[in-house]
Coordinates of C-alpha atoms and ligand atoms in Angstrom, one line a residue:
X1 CA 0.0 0.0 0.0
X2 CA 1.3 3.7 -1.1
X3 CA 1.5 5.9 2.0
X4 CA -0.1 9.0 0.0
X5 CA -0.8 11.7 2.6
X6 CA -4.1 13.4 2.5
X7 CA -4.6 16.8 2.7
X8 CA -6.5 17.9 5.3
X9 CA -8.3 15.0 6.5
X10 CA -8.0 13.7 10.0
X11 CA -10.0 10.4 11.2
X12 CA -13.1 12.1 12.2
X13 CA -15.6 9.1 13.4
X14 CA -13.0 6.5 13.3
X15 CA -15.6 5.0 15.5
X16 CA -18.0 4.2 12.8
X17 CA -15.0 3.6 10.3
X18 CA -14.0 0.9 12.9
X19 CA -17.5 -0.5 12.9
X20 CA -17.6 -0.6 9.5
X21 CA -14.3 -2.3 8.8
X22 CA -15.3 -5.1 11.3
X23 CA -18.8 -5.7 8.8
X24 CA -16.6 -5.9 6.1
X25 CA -14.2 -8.3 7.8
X26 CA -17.3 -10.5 8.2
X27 CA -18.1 -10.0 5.3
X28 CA -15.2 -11.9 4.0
X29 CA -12.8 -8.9 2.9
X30 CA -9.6 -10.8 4.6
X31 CA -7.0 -8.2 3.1
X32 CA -5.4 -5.9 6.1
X33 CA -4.3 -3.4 3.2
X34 CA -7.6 -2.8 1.9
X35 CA -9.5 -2.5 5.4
X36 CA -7.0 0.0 6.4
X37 CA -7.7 2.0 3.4
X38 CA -11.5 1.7 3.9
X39 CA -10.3 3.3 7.1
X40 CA -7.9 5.9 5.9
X41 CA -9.9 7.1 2.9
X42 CA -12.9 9.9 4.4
X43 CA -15.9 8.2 2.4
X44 CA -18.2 11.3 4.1
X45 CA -15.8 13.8 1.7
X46 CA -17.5 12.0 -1.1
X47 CA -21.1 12.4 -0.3
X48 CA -23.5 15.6 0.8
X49 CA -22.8 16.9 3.8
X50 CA -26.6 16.3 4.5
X51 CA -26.2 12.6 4.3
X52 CA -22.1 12.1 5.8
X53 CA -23.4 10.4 8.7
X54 CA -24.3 7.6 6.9
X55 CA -21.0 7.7 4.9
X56 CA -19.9 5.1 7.2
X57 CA -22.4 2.5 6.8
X58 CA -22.1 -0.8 4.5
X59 CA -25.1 0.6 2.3
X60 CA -24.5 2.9 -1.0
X61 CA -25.9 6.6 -1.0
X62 CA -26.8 8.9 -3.6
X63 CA -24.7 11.4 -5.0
X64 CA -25.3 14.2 -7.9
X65 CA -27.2 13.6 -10.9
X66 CA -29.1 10.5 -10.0
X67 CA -26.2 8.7 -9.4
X68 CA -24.8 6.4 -6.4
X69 CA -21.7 5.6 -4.4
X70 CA -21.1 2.4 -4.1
X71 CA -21.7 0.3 -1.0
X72 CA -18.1 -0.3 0.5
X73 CA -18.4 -3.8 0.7
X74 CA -18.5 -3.8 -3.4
X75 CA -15.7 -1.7 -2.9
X76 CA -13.6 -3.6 -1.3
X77 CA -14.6 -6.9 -2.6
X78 CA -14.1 -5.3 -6.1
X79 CA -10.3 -4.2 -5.4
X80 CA -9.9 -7.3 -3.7
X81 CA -10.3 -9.3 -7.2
X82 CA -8.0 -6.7 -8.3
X83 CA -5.1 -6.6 -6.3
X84 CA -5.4 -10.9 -5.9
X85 CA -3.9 -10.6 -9.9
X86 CA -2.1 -7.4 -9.7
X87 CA 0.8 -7.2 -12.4
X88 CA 1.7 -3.7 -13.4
X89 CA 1.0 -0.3 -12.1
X90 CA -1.7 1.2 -14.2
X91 CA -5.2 0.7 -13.5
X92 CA -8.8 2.5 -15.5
X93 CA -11.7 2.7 -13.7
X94 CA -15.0 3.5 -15.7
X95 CA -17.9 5.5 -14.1
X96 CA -15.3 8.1 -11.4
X97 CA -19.0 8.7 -9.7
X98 CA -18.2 10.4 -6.6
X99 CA -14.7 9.4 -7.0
X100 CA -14.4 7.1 -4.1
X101 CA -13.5 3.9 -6.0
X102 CA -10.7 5.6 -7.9
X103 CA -9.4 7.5 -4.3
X104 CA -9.2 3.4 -2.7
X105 CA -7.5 2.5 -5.4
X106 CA -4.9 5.1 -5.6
X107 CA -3.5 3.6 -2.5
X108 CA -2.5 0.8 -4.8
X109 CA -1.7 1.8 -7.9
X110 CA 1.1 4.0 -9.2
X111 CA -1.5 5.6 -11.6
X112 CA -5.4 5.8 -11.8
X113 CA -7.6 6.6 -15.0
X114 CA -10.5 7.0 -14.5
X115 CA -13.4 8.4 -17.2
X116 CA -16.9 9.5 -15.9
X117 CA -19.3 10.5 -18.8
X118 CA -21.7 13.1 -16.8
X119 CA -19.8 16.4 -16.9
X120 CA -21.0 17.7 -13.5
X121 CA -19.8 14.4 -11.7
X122 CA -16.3 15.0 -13.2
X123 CA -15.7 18.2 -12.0
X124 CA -17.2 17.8 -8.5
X125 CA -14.8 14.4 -8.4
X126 CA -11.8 16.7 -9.9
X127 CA -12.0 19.2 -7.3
X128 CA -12.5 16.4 -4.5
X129 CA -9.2 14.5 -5.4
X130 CA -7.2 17.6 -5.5
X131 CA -8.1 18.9 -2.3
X132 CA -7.2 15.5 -1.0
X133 CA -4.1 15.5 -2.3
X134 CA -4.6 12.5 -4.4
X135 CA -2.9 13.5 -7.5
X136 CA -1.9 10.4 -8.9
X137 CA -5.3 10.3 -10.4
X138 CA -6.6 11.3 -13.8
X139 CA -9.8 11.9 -14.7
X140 CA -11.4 12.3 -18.2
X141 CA -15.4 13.1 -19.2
X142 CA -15.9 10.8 -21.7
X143 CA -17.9 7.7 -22.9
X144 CA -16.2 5.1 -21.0
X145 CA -16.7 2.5 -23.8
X146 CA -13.9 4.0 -25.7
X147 CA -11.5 3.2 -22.5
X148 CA -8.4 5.7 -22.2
X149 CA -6.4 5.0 -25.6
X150 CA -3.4 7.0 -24.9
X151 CA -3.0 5.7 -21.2
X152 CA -3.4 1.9 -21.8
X153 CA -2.5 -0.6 -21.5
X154 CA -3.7 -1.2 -18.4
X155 CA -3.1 -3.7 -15.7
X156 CA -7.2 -4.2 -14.8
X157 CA -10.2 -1.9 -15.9
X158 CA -12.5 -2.2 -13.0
X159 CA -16.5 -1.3 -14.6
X160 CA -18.6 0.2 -11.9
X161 CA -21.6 0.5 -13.8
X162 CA -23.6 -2.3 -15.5
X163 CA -23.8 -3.4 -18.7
X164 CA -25.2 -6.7 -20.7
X165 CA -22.4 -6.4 -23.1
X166 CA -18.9 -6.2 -22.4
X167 CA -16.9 -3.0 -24.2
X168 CA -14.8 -4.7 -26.7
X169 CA -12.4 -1.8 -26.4
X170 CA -12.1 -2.2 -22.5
X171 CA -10.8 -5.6 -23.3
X172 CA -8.1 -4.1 -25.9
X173 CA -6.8 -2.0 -23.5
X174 CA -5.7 -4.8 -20.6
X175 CA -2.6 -5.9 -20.7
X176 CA -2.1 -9.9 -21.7
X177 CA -3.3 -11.8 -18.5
X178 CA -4.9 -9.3 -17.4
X179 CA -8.7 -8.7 -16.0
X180 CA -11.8 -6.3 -16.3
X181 CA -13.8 -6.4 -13.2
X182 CA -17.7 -5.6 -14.3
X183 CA -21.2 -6.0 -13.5
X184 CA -22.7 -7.8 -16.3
X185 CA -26.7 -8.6 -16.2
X186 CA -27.7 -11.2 -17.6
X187 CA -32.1 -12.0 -17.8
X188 CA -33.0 -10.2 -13.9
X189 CA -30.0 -11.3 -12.3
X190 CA -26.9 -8.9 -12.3
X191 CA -23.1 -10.2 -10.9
X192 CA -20.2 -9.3 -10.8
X193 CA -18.5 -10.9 -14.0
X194 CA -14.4 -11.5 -13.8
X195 CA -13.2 -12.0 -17.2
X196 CA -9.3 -12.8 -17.8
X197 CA -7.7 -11.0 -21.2
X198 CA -5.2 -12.3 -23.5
X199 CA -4.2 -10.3 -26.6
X200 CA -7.7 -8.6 -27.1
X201 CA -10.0 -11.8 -26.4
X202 CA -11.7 -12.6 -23.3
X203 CA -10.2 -16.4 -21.9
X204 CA -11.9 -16.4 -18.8
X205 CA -14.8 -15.9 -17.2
X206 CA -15.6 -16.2 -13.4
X207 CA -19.4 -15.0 -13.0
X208 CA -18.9 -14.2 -8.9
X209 CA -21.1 -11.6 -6.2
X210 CA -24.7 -10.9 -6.9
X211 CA -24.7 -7.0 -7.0
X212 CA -27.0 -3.4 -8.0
X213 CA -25.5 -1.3 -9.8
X214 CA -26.9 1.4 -12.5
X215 CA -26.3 1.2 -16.2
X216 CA -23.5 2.0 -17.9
X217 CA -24.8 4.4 -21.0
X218 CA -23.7 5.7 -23.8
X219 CA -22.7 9.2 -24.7
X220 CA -21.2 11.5 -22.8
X221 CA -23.4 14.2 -20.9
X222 CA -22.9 18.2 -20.9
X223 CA -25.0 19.2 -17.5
Ligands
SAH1 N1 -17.3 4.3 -8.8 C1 -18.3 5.3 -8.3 C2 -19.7 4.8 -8.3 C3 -20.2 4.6 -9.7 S1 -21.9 4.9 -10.0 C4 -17.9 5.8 -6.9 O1 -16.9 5.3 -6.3 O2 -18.6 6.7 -6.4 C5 -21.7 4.7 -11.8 C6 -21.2 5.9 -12.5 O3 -21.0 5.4 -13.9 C7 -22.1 7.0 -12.6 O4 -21.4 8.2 -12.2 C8 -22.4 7.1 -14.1 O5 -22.6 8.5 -14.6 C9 -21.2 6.5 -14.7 N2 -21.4 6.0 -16.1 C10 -22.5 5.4 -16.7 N3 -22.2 5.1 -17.9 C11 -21.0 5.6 -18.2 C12 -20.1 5.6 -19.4 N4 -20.6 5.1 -20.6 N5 -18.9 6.1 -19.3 C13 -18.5 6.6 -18.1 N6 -19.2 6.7 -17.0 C14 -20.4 6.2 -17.0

């Protein structure tokens, strides 16, 4: 794990960030690295200040533009199938959101891309991760299908928005051997799908964690 100082932050409720670790623990999230980033990371900077004290419950909240941030459990289950195959240091996230995902995963990675396709979302996320400090992240409003050409290839592209049909640019972009972490649903049931690349082709497919996530759509969005 990186030790990437935040700006600004200290460990306000650490009580409840305690709490919560110990539900994901249960959970099954056995990596120390990642629980002590759920901990180190201020998930209420990333929501309304109406709604930060829930920020440190297992349950996802709404953020801008109809959107959500994702329950931390996902989280961490989702960088856990991440860092179990980790091979280089480069890592694209699609759908920034609030940019929490991207913010737990900068504790990992050397560099994080991550494209959001709402405009507002972007910005709000831009400003966020600068005041934190966290500048080894780049953002990009864009349609996430189209990946991040000029930054790839990347280690893993982690999806966190759900689709039926996998981008066949995402899987382009991974480096051989390595994976794209995405909700995929299939009839009414929705999971988390980890598929293993080799030279531009899917090899693998591991169809893992029921989960709720919104659609990933096309187009990018101005307001
Ligand atoms: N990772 C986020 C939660 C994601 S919610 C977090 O940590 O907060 C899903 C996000 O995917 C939303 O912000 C939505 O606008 C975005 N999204 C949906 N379709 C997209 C696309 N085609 N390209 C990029 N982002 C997309």
């Amino acid at each position: 794990m990186k030790d990437i100082y935040l700006q600004g932050v200290g460990l306000t409720s650490q009580r409840a960030r305690e709490r919560l670790v110990c539900t994901l623990r249960q959970m099954g999230i056995d990596q120390p690295a990642i629980l002590e980033t759920i901990v180190r990371i201020p998930r209420h900077c990333f929501v309304d200040d109406a709604i930060s004290h829930r920020a440190y419950d297992n349950v996802a909240l709404p953020i801008a533009s109809q959107q959500t941030i994702s329950q931390p459990y996902i989280v961490a289950y989702m960088t856990q199938l991440l860092l179990a195959r980790k091979q280089a240091p480069r890592v694209l996230e699609i759908g920034t959101g609030s940019g929490y995902q991207a913010a737990i995963l900068a504790q990992f990675y050397d560099e994080v891309y991550s494209v959001e396709r709402i405009r507002k979302l972007w910005k709000d996320a831009q400003k966020k991760l600068y005041t934190l400090g966290l500048h080894n992240i780049h953002l990009r409003h864009d349609d996430g299908h189209h990946g991040w050409l000029d930054a790839a290839p990347f280690d893993a592209v982690i999806v966190t928005a759900m689709t039926q049909k996998v981008p066949p640019k995402l899987i382009q972009q991974v480096i051989d051997g390595g994976q794209i972490v995405i909700p995929v649903q299939e009839g009414t049931q929705q999971n988390i799908h980890q598929l293993i690349c080799r030279q531009g082709a899917i090899i693998q497919r591991n169809v893992l964690e029921a989960v709720s996530f919104v659609p990933l759509l096309a187009g990018k969005q101005i307001d």
